Amino acid sequence: MALIVQKFGGTSVGSVERIEQVAAKVKKFRDNGDDIVVVVSAMSGETNRLIDLARQISDQPVPRELDVMVSTGEQVTIALLAMALIKVGVPAVSYTGNQVRIHTDSAHGKARILQIDAQNIRRDLEAGRVVVVAGFQGVDEQGNITTLGRGGSDTTGVALAAALKADECQIYTDVDGVYTTDPRVVAKAQRLDRITFEEMLEMASLGSKVLQIRAVEFAGKYSVPLRVLHSFQEGPGTLITLDEEDSMEQPIISGIAFNRDEAKLTIRGVPDTPGVAFKILGPISSANVEVDMIVQNVAHDNTTDFTFTVHRNDYQNGLQILESTAREIGAREVIGDTDIAKVSIVGVGMRSHAGVASRMFEALAKENINIQMISTSEIKVSVVIEEKYLELAVRALHTAFELDAPAGTAE
Ligand code: ASP
Ligand code: MG
């Protein structure tokens, strides 16, 4: 008998029929003898609808009041699911964040969970009830309702699992797991049986949007085993854990992530003097523009070139700042490029294998794809390439690192 926290997202509770399907699923686990705590999101589209309502009153709704309102979406689904469970003979009780209590700080709209009182829930579990908790919301020290940020129900699920020392936190969603890469780009992408927290964070921040990043960080910090599963299809899903598998069997690369959200800025003919990197990036960071990859060339003729990437939304702003910096420090020219893409290979296995980067470069060379920038970390190698070659690059790398599903087994 296990204690499992199950989180169902907006599409899984998007209609009364679906809520009844969720109740049937929960009942199956319950009939198996497991203790179940369920966390639900609002019905799909509901949170957006509520935010739109507020915007009809004001462009910048008062954060405290906005939280009072958007938290109602989850209050509806917890009650509906509890009713659906009771209807099929499963004793159930619903709780808002305040009723549990899920204590957070007072940062409305992006509150952080500080502590959870789990006695109510434990008492109900002992009495044989399924406990249904509203995701996304909590309460601050003054008793104000807070919300955790969009997609925050994942974090509620993980935090409850940590507080209850649950055996597993299951995140039910509209995909059947985490894939080696986006199956829309590579038809032979495969579902991963397991992946480490570290890898998942790299995959998530690089655009594999299955889980809220904060929830993965939280799960890693408290070692909560996390499983991503399809809400309405049977299957083992993907387990996200701390342990790295036996390194003999472990693939070197677990997945290939990519994004098209970045743009490249280059300042050329910069006088090669101490402090120049700070002069270039200082004004960029003062403008709250986040920089991702950075490359500075070896100086030549006492000048150097300096290239970095920013989010595409920050491109125009970054370009203007860089042009004024160029005039100030006497650089030759500024050029920019938005037609770029970043491709990354991710895997804890590369820690124990040499030559992973060169294997990546070889695969790209074979396809005649030019690499514009490179960056590496312990478990990741990223390259920037011309955007039009992105799909070709991802497919070539997927094959080169033996991630393709064997013929006839693609899911
Ligand atoms: N209902 C909230 C949102 O739409 C929280 C969640 O779905 O996790 O962002
Ligand atoms: Mg969600």
Short mmCIF file of C-alpha atoms and ligand atoms in Angstrom, two decimals:
data_model
loop_
_atom_site.label_atom_id
_atom_site.label_comp_id
_atom_site.label_asym_id
_atom_site.label_seq_id
_atom_site.Cartn_x
_atom_site.Cartn_y
_atom_site.Cartn_z
CA MET A 1 0.00 0.00 0.00
CA ALA A 2 1.43 3.29 -1.11
CA LEU A 3 0.68 6.95 -0.54
CA ILE A 4 0.39 8.65 -3.90
CA VAL A 5 -0.22 12.29 -4.78
CA GLN A 6 -1.91 12.58 -8.18
CA LYS A 7 -2.12 15.90 -9.99
CA PHE A 8 -4.56 16.42 -12.85
CA GLY A 9 -4.17 19.44 -15.13
CA GLY A 10 -6.78 21.67 -16.73
CA THR A 11 -7.55 19.50 -19.77
CA SER A 12 -7.96 16.42 -17.56
CA VAL A 13 -10.68 18.21 -15.60
CA GLY A 14 -11.93 20.28 -18.55
CA SER A 15 -15.51 18.95 -18.49
CA VAL A 16 -17.86 17.05 -16.20
CA GLU A 17 -17.30 13.87 -18.25
CA ARG A 18 -13.56 14.18 -17.83
CA ILE A 19 -13.91 14.79 -14.10
CA GLU A 20 -15.92 11.58 -13.90
CA GLN A 21 -13.17 9.79 -15.81
CA VAL A 22 -10.63 11.12 -13.33
CA ALA A 23 -12.82 9.87 -10.47
CA ALA A 24 -12.89 6.40 -12.07
CA LYS A 25 -9.11 6.41 -12.31
CA VAL A 26 -8.68 7.50 -8.69
CA LYS A 27 -11.15 4.81 -7.63
CA LYS A 28 -8.99 2.14 -9.30
CA PHE A 29 -5.96 3.13 -7.24
CA ARG A 30 -8.09 3.39 -4.14
CA ASP A 31 -9.54 -0.10 -4.74
CA ASN A 32 -5.95 -1.30 -4.95
CA GLY A 33 -5.44 -0.17 -1.37
CA ASP A 34 -3.40 2.96 -2.06
CA ASP A 35 -3.90 6.20 -0.13
CA ILE A 36 -4.59 8.97 -2.59
CA VAL A 37 -4.32 12.74 -2.40
CA VAL A 38 -5.47 14.45 -5.60
CA VAL A 39 -4.44 17.95 -6.68
CA VAL A 40 -6.40 19.58 -9.49
CA SER A 41 -6.07 22.62 -11.70
CA ALA A 42 -8.97 24.76 -12.85
CA MET A 43 -10.94 23.61 -15.91
CA SER A 44 -8.91 24.37 -19.03
CA GLY A 45 -9.36 27.97 -20.14
CA GLU A 46 -10.91 29.01 -16.83
CA THR A 47 -7.89 30.79 -15.36
CA ASN A 48 -7.48 32.78 -18.58
CA ARG A 49 -11.19 33.64 -18.56
CA LEU A 50 -10.92 34.98 -15.01
CA ILE A 51 -7.82 37.04 -15.79
CA ASP A 52 -9.63 38.53 -18.81
CA LEU A 53 -12.52 39.56 -16.59
CA ALA A 54 -10.15 41.40 -14.27
CA ARG A 55 -8.49 43.12 -17.22
CA GLN A 56 -11.85 44.52 -18.24
CA ILE A 57 -11.74 46.52 -15.02
CA SER A 58 -8.07 47.43 -15.05
CA ASP A 59 -4.89 46.78 -17.06
CA GLN A 60 -3.14 46.15 -13.80
CA PRO A 61 -5.58 44.55 -11.41
CA VAL A 62 -4.71 44.83 -7.73
CA PRO A 63 -2.66 41.65 -7.11
CA ARG A 64 -4.44 40.69 -3.90
CA GLU A 65 -7.86 40.87 -5.53
CA LEU A 66 -6.69 39.09 -8.66
CA ASP A 67 -5.59 36.16 -6.47
CA VAL A 68 -8.94 36.12 -4.66
CA MET A 69 -10.55 35.71 -8.06
CA VAL A 70 -8.24 33.39 -10.04
CA SER A 71 -8.09 30.95 -7.14
CA THR A 72 -11.80 30.24 -7.62
CA GLY A 73 -11.16 28.13 -10.73
CA GLU A 74 -9.61 25.39 -8.59
CA GLN A 75 -12.32 25.70 -5.94
CA VAL A 76 -14.85 24.58 -8.55
CA THR A 77 -12.89 21.54 -9.71
CA ILE A 78 -12.04 20.21 -6.22
CA ALA A 79 -15.72 20.21 -5.30
CA LEU A 80 -16.80 18.60 -8.58
CA LEU A 81 -14.18 15.88 -8.28
CA ALA A 82 -15.10 15.16 -4.64
CA MET A 83 -18.77 14.87 -5.69
CA ALA A 84 -17.85 12.56 -8.56
CA LEU A 85 -15.81 10.35 -6.21
CA ILE A 86 -18.60 10.16 -3.64
CA LYS A 87 -21.05 9.28 -6.43
CA VAL A 88 -18.98 6.20 -7.33
CA GLY A 89 -18.74 5.18 -3.69
CA VAL A 90 -15.34 6.60 -2.78
CA PRO A 91 -15.42 8.71 0.40
CA ALA A 92 -13.77 12.01 -0.48
CA VAL A 93 -13.33 15.51 0.87
CA SER A 94 -12.11 18.68 -0.84
CA TYR A 95 -9.87 21.41 0.60
CA THR A 96 -8.82 24.84 -0.62
CA GLY A 97 -5.22 25.90 0.01
CA ASN A 98 -6.39 27.89 3.01
CA GLN A 99 -8.24 24.92 4.50
CA VAL A 100 -5.24 22.57 4.26
CA ARG A 101 -3.26 25.09 5.12
CA ILE A 102 -0.66 25.71 2.48
CA HIS A 103 1.38 28.60 3.89
CA THR A 104 3.08 30.88 1.36
CA ASP A 105 4.84 34.21 1.33
CA SER A 106 2.83 37.27 0.29
CA ALA A 107 4.09 37.63 -3.29
CA HIS A 108 0.68 37.62 -4.98
CA GLY A 109 0.71 35.90 -8.36
CA LYS A 110 4.08 34.24 -7.76
CA ALA A 111 3.96 33.15 -4.13
CA ARG A 112 6.34 30.53 -2.77
CA ILE A 113 5.22 27.72 -0.51
CA LEU A 114 6.84 28.03 2.93
CA GLN A 115 5.22 25.19 4.82
CA ILE A 116 2.24 22.85 4.72
CA ASP A 117 0.15 21.67 7.68
CA ALA A 118 -0.66 18.13 6.75
CA GLN A 119 -2.62 16.98 9.86
CA ASN A 120 -6.06 17.42 8.28
CA ILE A 121 -5.02 15.41 5.29
CA ARG A 122 -3.42 12.65 7.38
CA ARG A 123 -6.54 12.36 9.51
CA ASP A 124 -8.75 12.01 6.43
CA LEU A 125 -6.46 9.43 4.86
CA GLU A 126 -6.57 7.40 8.06
CA ALA A 127 -10.36 7.57 7.94
CA GLY A 128 -10.20 6.10 4.43
CA ARG A 129 -11.02 9.25 2.51
CA VAL A 130 -9.50 10.48 -0.72
CA VAL A 131 -8.39 14.08 -0.20
CA VAL A 132 -8.83 16.52 -3.08
CA VAL A 133 -6.72 19.68 -2.81
CA ALA A 134 -6.90 22.85 -4.90
CA GLY A 135 -3.70 23.42 -6.82
CA PHE A 136 -2.08 26.78 -7.51
CA GLN A 137 -3.18 28.47 -4.25
CA GLY A 138 -2.11 29.08 -0.70
CA VAL A 139 -2.52 31.54 2.12
CA ASP A 140 -0.09 34.06 3.57
CA GLU A 141 0.56 34.90 7.22
CA GLN A 142 -2.22 37.52 7.26
CA GLY A 143 -4.73 35.08 5.82
CA ASN A 144 -4.71 36.52 2.29
CA ILE A 145 -5.26 34.09 -0.58
CA THR A 146 -2.18 33.78 -2.78
CA THR A 147 -1.43 32.01 -6.06
CA LEU A 148 1.81 30.37 -7.15
CA GLY A 149 2.15 31.50 -10.77
CA ARG A 150 0.79 29.98 -13.98
CA GLY A 151 1.03 26.21 -14.06
CA GLY A 152 1.47 26.29 -10.28
CA SER A 153 -0.63 23.21 -9.54
CA ASP A 154 2.37 21.04 -10.43
CA THR A 155 4.23 22.71 -7.58
CA THR A 156 1.30 22.17 -5.20
CA GLY A 157 1.37 18.46 -6.05
CA VAL A 158 5.09 18.13 -5.43
CA ALA A 159 4.99 20.20 -2.23
CA LEU A 160 2.18 18.06 -0.82
CA ALA A 161 4.05 14.89 -1.77
CA ALA A 162 7.12 16.22 0.06
CA ALA A 163 5.12 17.25 3.13
CA LEU A 164 3.33 13.89 3.31
CA LYS A 165 6.47 11.92 2.41
CA ALA A 166 4.45 10.31 -0.37
CA ASP A 167 5.89 7.38 -2.29
CA GLU A 168 5.35 9.13 -5.60
CA CYS A 169 3.93 12.29 -7.11
CA GLN A 170 2.13 11.52 -10.37
CA ILE A 171 1.50 14.34 -12.82
CA TYR A 172 -1.30 13.41 -15.24
CA THR A 173 -1.33 15.39 -18.44
CA ASP A 174 -2.09 15.17 -22.16
CA VAL A 175 1.18 13.46 -23.12
CA ASP A 176 2.23 9.97 -22.06
CA GLY A 177 5.65 10.96 -20.77
CA VAL A 178 8.84 12.85 -21.47
CA TYR A 179 10.30 12.19 -24.91
CA THR A 180 13.86 12.08 -26.25
CA THR A 181 12.88 15.13 -28.29
CA ASP A 182 9.73 16.76 -29.70
CA PRO A 183 7.88 13.98 -31.61
CA ARG A 184 6.51 16.62 -33.99
CA VAL A 185 10.07 17.16 -35.22
CA VAL A 186 11.40 13.61 -34.99
CA ALA A 187 8.81 10.91 -35.66
CA LYS A 188 11.17 8.34 -34.13
CA ALA A 189 11.36 10.14 -30.79
CA GLN A 190 10.87 7.72 -27.89
CA ARG A 191 9.26 8.01 -24.50
CA LEU A 192 11.92 7.86 -21.79
CA ASP A 193 11.31 5.36 -18.99
CA ARG A 194 13.28 7.55 -16.64
CA ILE A 195 15.28 10.74 -16.54
CA THR A 196 17.10 12.54 -13.71
CA PHE A 197 15.91 15.82 -12.17
CA GLU A 198 19.01 17.53 -13.54
CA GLU A 199 18.33 16.36 -17.06
CA MET A 200 14.66 17.26 -16.82
CA LEU A 201 15.56 20.79 -15.76
CA GLU A 202 17.80 21.15 -18.80
CA MET A 203 15.13 19.70 -21.05
CA ALA A 204 12.38 21.86 -19.54
CA SER A 205 14.26 25.13 -19.62
CA LEU A 206 15.17 24.32 -23.20
CA GLY A 207 11.61 24.06 -24.30
CA SER A 208 10.18 20.63 -23.45
CA LYS A 209 7.20 22.09 -21.68
CA VAL A 210 5.71 19.12 -19.88
CA LEU A 211 6.15 20.30 -16.33
CA GLN A 212 6.48 23.57 -14.50
CA ILE A 213 10.22 24.07 -13.94
CA ARG A 214 9.70 25.13 -10.34
CA ALA A 215 7.95 21.85 -9.62
CA VAL A 216 10.93 19.89 -10.95
CA GLU A 217 13.33 21.97 -8.85
CA PHE A 218 11.18 21.40 -5.79
CA ALA A 219 10.97 17.66 -6.43
CA GLY A 220 14.73 17.46 -6.87
CA LYS A 221 15.39 19.40 -3.67
CA TYR A 222 13.15 17.14 -1.58
CA SER A 223 13.86 13.95 -3.58
CA VAL A 224 10.20 13.41 -4.44
CA PRO A 225 9.94 10.76 -7.18
CA LEU A 226 7.92 12.37 -9.94
CA ARG A 227 6.09 10.54 -12.71
CA VAL A 228 4.57 12.09 -15.82
CA LEU A 229 1.66 10.08 -17.24
CA HIS A 230 -1.19 10.40 -19.72
CA SER A 231 -4.51 11.16 -18.01
CA PHE A 232 -6.62 8.79 -20.06
CA GLN A 233 -4.23 6.28 -21.63
CA GLU A 234 -2.65 3.37 -19.78
CA GLY A 235 1.15 3.29 -19.59
CA PRO A 236 4.10 3.63 -17.24
CA GLY A 237 4.89 7.26 -18.18
CA THR A 238 8.30 8.71 -17.36
CA LEU A 239 9.82 8.56 -13.89
CA ILE A 240 11.92 11.57 -12.90
CA THR A 241 14.32 10.66 -10.08
CA LEU A 242 17.57 11.38 -8.35
CA ASP A 243 19.36 8.13 -9.14
CA GLU A 244 21.30 7.77 -12.26
CA GLU A 245 20.92 4.31 -13.64
CA ASP A 246 23.81 1.88 -13.76
CA SER A 247 26.22 3.82 -15.94
CA MET A 248 27.00 0.75 -18.05
CA GLU A 249 23.48 0.68 -19.41
CA GLN A 250 22.80 4.34 -19.38
CA PRO A 251 22.55 6.09 -22.70
CA ILE A 252 25.14 8.84 -23.06
CA ILE A 253 22.51 11.30 -24.20
CA SER A 254 18.97 11.25 -22.80
CA GLY A 255 17.44 13.85 -25.02
CA ILE A 256 17.77 16.66 -27.51
CA ALA A 257 16.25 20.00 -26.67
CA PHE A 258 15.96 23.03 -28.89
CA ASN A 259 14.50 26.49 -29.02
CA ARG A 260 13.83 29.18 -31.52
CA ASP A 261 13.36 31.93 -28.95
CA GLU A 262 16.80 33.45 -29.04
CA ALA A 263 18.52 36.11 -31.10
CA LYS A 264 22.20 36.84 -31.53
CA LEU A 265 23.98 40.16 -31.02
CA THR A 266 27.58 40.84 -32.03
CA ILE A 267 29.79 43.83 -31.38
CA ARG A 268 32.91 43.89 -33.55
CA GLY A 269 36.25 45.64 -33.33
CA VAL A 270 36.07 46.20 -29.59
CA PRO A 271 39.29 47.61 -28.05
CA ASP A 272 40.79 44.68 -26.14
CA THR A 273 41.17 46.18 -22.68
CA PRO A 274 40.33 44.96 -19.17
CA GLY A 275 36.73 45.62 -18.23
CA VAL A 276 35.38 45.55 -21.74
CA ALA A 277 33.03 42.58 -21.18
CA PHE A 278 31.53 44.43 -18.25
CA LYS A 279 31.14 47.61 -20.32
CA ILE A 280 29.22 45.63 -22.93
CA LEU A 281 27.06 43.45 -20.71
CA GLY A 282 26.57 45.88 -17.78
CA PRO A 283 24.04 48.09 -19.61
CA ILE A 284 22.33 44.99 -21.03
CA SER A 285 21.75 43.49 -17.59
CA SER A 286 20.76 46.88 -16.13
CA ALA A 287 17.95 46.86 -18.70
CA ASN A 288 16.88 43.46 -17.31
CA VAL A 289 17.76 41.69 -20.53
CA GLU A 290 18.84 38.16 -19.80
CA VAL A 291 21.89 36.88 -21.63
CA ASP A 292 22.27 33.20 -22.45
CA MET A 293 25.35 32.16 -24.44
CA ILE A 294 28.45 34.39 -24.61
CA VAL A 295 31.48 34.11 -26.86
CA GLN A 296 34.50 36.41 -26.91
CA ASN A 297 37.15 35.92 -29.56
CA VAL A 298 40.88 35.93 -29.05
CA ALA A 299 42.09 39.45 -29.75
CA HIS A 300 43.62 40.31 -33.07
CA ASP A 301 45.14 43.75 -33.87
CA ASN A 302 44.30 44.73 -30.26
CA THR A 303 40.59 44.43 -30.94
CA THR A 304 38.17 41.61 -30.34
CA ASP A 305 34.63 40.53 -31.30
CA PHE A 306 32.02 39.72 -28.70
CA THR A 307 28.80 37.78 -29.35
CA PHE A 308 25.92 36.84 -27.08
CA THR A 309 22.33 35.65 -27.30
CA VAL A 310 19.19 37.12 -25.74
CA HIS A 311 15.51 36.25 -25.89
CA ARG A 312 13.99 37.32 -29.21
CA ASN A 313 11.58 39.62 -27.40
CA ASP A 314 14.59 41.54 -26.07
CA TYR A 315 16.35 41.75 -29.41
CA GLN A 316 15.41 45.31 -30.45
CA ASN A 317 16.09 46.65 -27.00
CA GLY A 318 19.44 44.81 -26.81
CA LEU A 319 20.45 46.06 -30.25
CA GLN A 320 19.83 49.70 -29.32
CA ILE A 321 21.74 49.40 -26.06
CA LEU A 322 24.64 47.73 -27.84
CA GLU A 323 24.76 50.44 -30.52
CA SER A 324 25.08 53.15 -27.92
CA THR A 325 27.76 51.13 -26.09
CA ALA A 326 29.65 50.73 -29.39
CA ARG A 327 29.77 54.52 -29.86
CA GLU A 328 30.97 54.99 -26.29
CA ILE A 329 33.81 52.48 -26.37
CA GLY A 330 34.77 53.04 -30.00
CA ALA A 331 33.84 49.62 -31.38
CA ARG A 332 33.71 49.16 -35.16
CA GLU A 333 30.17 47.83 -35.68
CA VAL A 334 27.16 46.04 -34.23
CA ILE A 335 25.34 43.26 -36.05
CA GLY A 336 22.38 41.15 -35.06
CA ASP A 337 20.63 38.02 -36.26
CA THR A 338 17.22 36.69 -35.27
CA ASP A 339 17.24 33.71 -37.64
CA ILE A 340 19.04 31.42 -35.25
CA ALA A 341 18.12 28.38 -33.20
CA LYS A 342 19.76 26.64 -30.28
CA VAL A 343 20.10 22.87 -30.17
CA SER A 344 21.31 21.03 -27.08
CA ILE A 345 22.18 17.45 -26.29
CA VAL A 346 21.47 16.61 -22.64
CA GLY A 347 22.60 13.63 -20.60
CA VAL A 348 24.19 12.78 -17.27
CA GLY A 349 25.93 9.98 -19.19
CA MET A 350 28.29 12.48 -20.81
CA ARG A 351 30.04 12.96 -17.47
CA SER A 352 31.66 9.59 -17.89
CA HIS A 353 32.16 9.62 -21.65
CA ALA A 354 34.76 11.57 -23.61
CA GLY A 355 34.18 12.75 -27.14
CA VAL A 356 30.50 13.55 -26.84
CA ALA A 357 30.89 17.10 -28.19
CA SER A 358 32.98 15.99 -31.14
CA ARG A 359 30.42 13.34 -32.00
CA MET A 360 27.81 16.11 -32.02
CA PHE A 361 29.94 18.33 -34.27
CA GLU A 362 30.64 15.43 -36.62
CA ALA A 363 26.93 14.72 -37.06
CA LEU A 364 26.27 18.40 -37.85
CA ALA A 365 29.24 18.57 -40.23
CA LYS A 366 27.92 15.58 -42.17
CA GLU A 367 24.76 17.57 -42.84
CA ASN A 368 26.79 20.64 -43.75
CA ILE A 369 25.32 22.63 -40.87
CA ASN A 370 27.48 25.51 -39.76
CA ILE A 371 27.92 26.00 -36.00
CA GLN A 372 27.90 29.66 -34.96
CA MET A 373 28.35 29.36 -31.20
CA ILE A 374 29.05 26.58 -28.72
CA SER A 375 28.58 26.29 -24.99
CA THR A 376 29.00 23.35 -22.67
CA SER A 377 28.15 22.35 -19.13
CA GLU A 378 28.65 19.11 -17.25
CA ILE A 379 25.55 17.46 -18.70
CA LYS A 380 24.83 19.54 -21.80
CA VAL A 381 26.37 20.73 -25.07
CA SER A 382 24.54 23.52 -26.92
CA VAL A 383 25.13 24.99 -30.35
CA VAL A 384 23.62 27.93 -32.18
CA ILE A 385 22.87 27.32 -35.85
CA GLU A 386 20.91 28.96 -38.64
CA GLU A 387 17.22 28.51 -37.85
CA LYS A 388 16.32 26.93 -41.18
CA TYR A 389 18.52 23.91 -40.35
CA LEU A 390 17.01 23.30 -36.93
CA GLU A 391 14.84 20.29 -37.77
CA LEU A 392 17.56 18.68 -39.86
CA ALA A 393 20.03 19.15 -36.99
CA VAL A 394 17.73 17.65 -34.38
CA ARG A 395 17.00 14.62 -36.57
CA ALA A 396 20.70 14.09 -37.37
CA LEU A 397 21.64 14.25 -33.68
CA HIS A 398 18.78 11.99 -32.66
CA THR A 399 20.14 9.35 -35.05
CA ALA A 400 23.81 9.95 -34.23
CA PHE A 401 23.20 9.38 -30.52
CA GLU A 402 21.14 6.26 -31.17
CA LEU A 403 17.92 7.65 -29.79
CA ASP A 404 15.72 6.64 -32.74
CA ALA A 405 12.97 4.15 -31.92
CA PRO A 406 13.67 0.81 -33.62
CA ALA A 407 11.64 0.43 -36.83
CA GLY A 408 8.04 -0.54 -36.13
CA THR A 409 8.10 0.41 -32.44
CA ALA A 410 7.58 4.15 -32.68
CA GLU A 411 4.80 5.11 -30.31
N1 ASP B 1 -5.02 27.05 -13.17
C1 ASP B 1 -3.68 27.57 -13.07
C2 ASP B 1 -3.20 28.01 -14.45
O1 ASP B 1 -3.92 27.90 -15.41
C3 ASP B 1 -2.74 26.62 -12.42
C4 ASP B 1 -2.46 25.35 -13.19
O2 ASP B 1 -3.10 25.03 -14.17
O3 ASP B 1 -1.51 24.64 -12.81
O4 ASP B 1 -2.10 28.47 -14.57
MG MG B 2 -1.10 23.19 -16.17
#
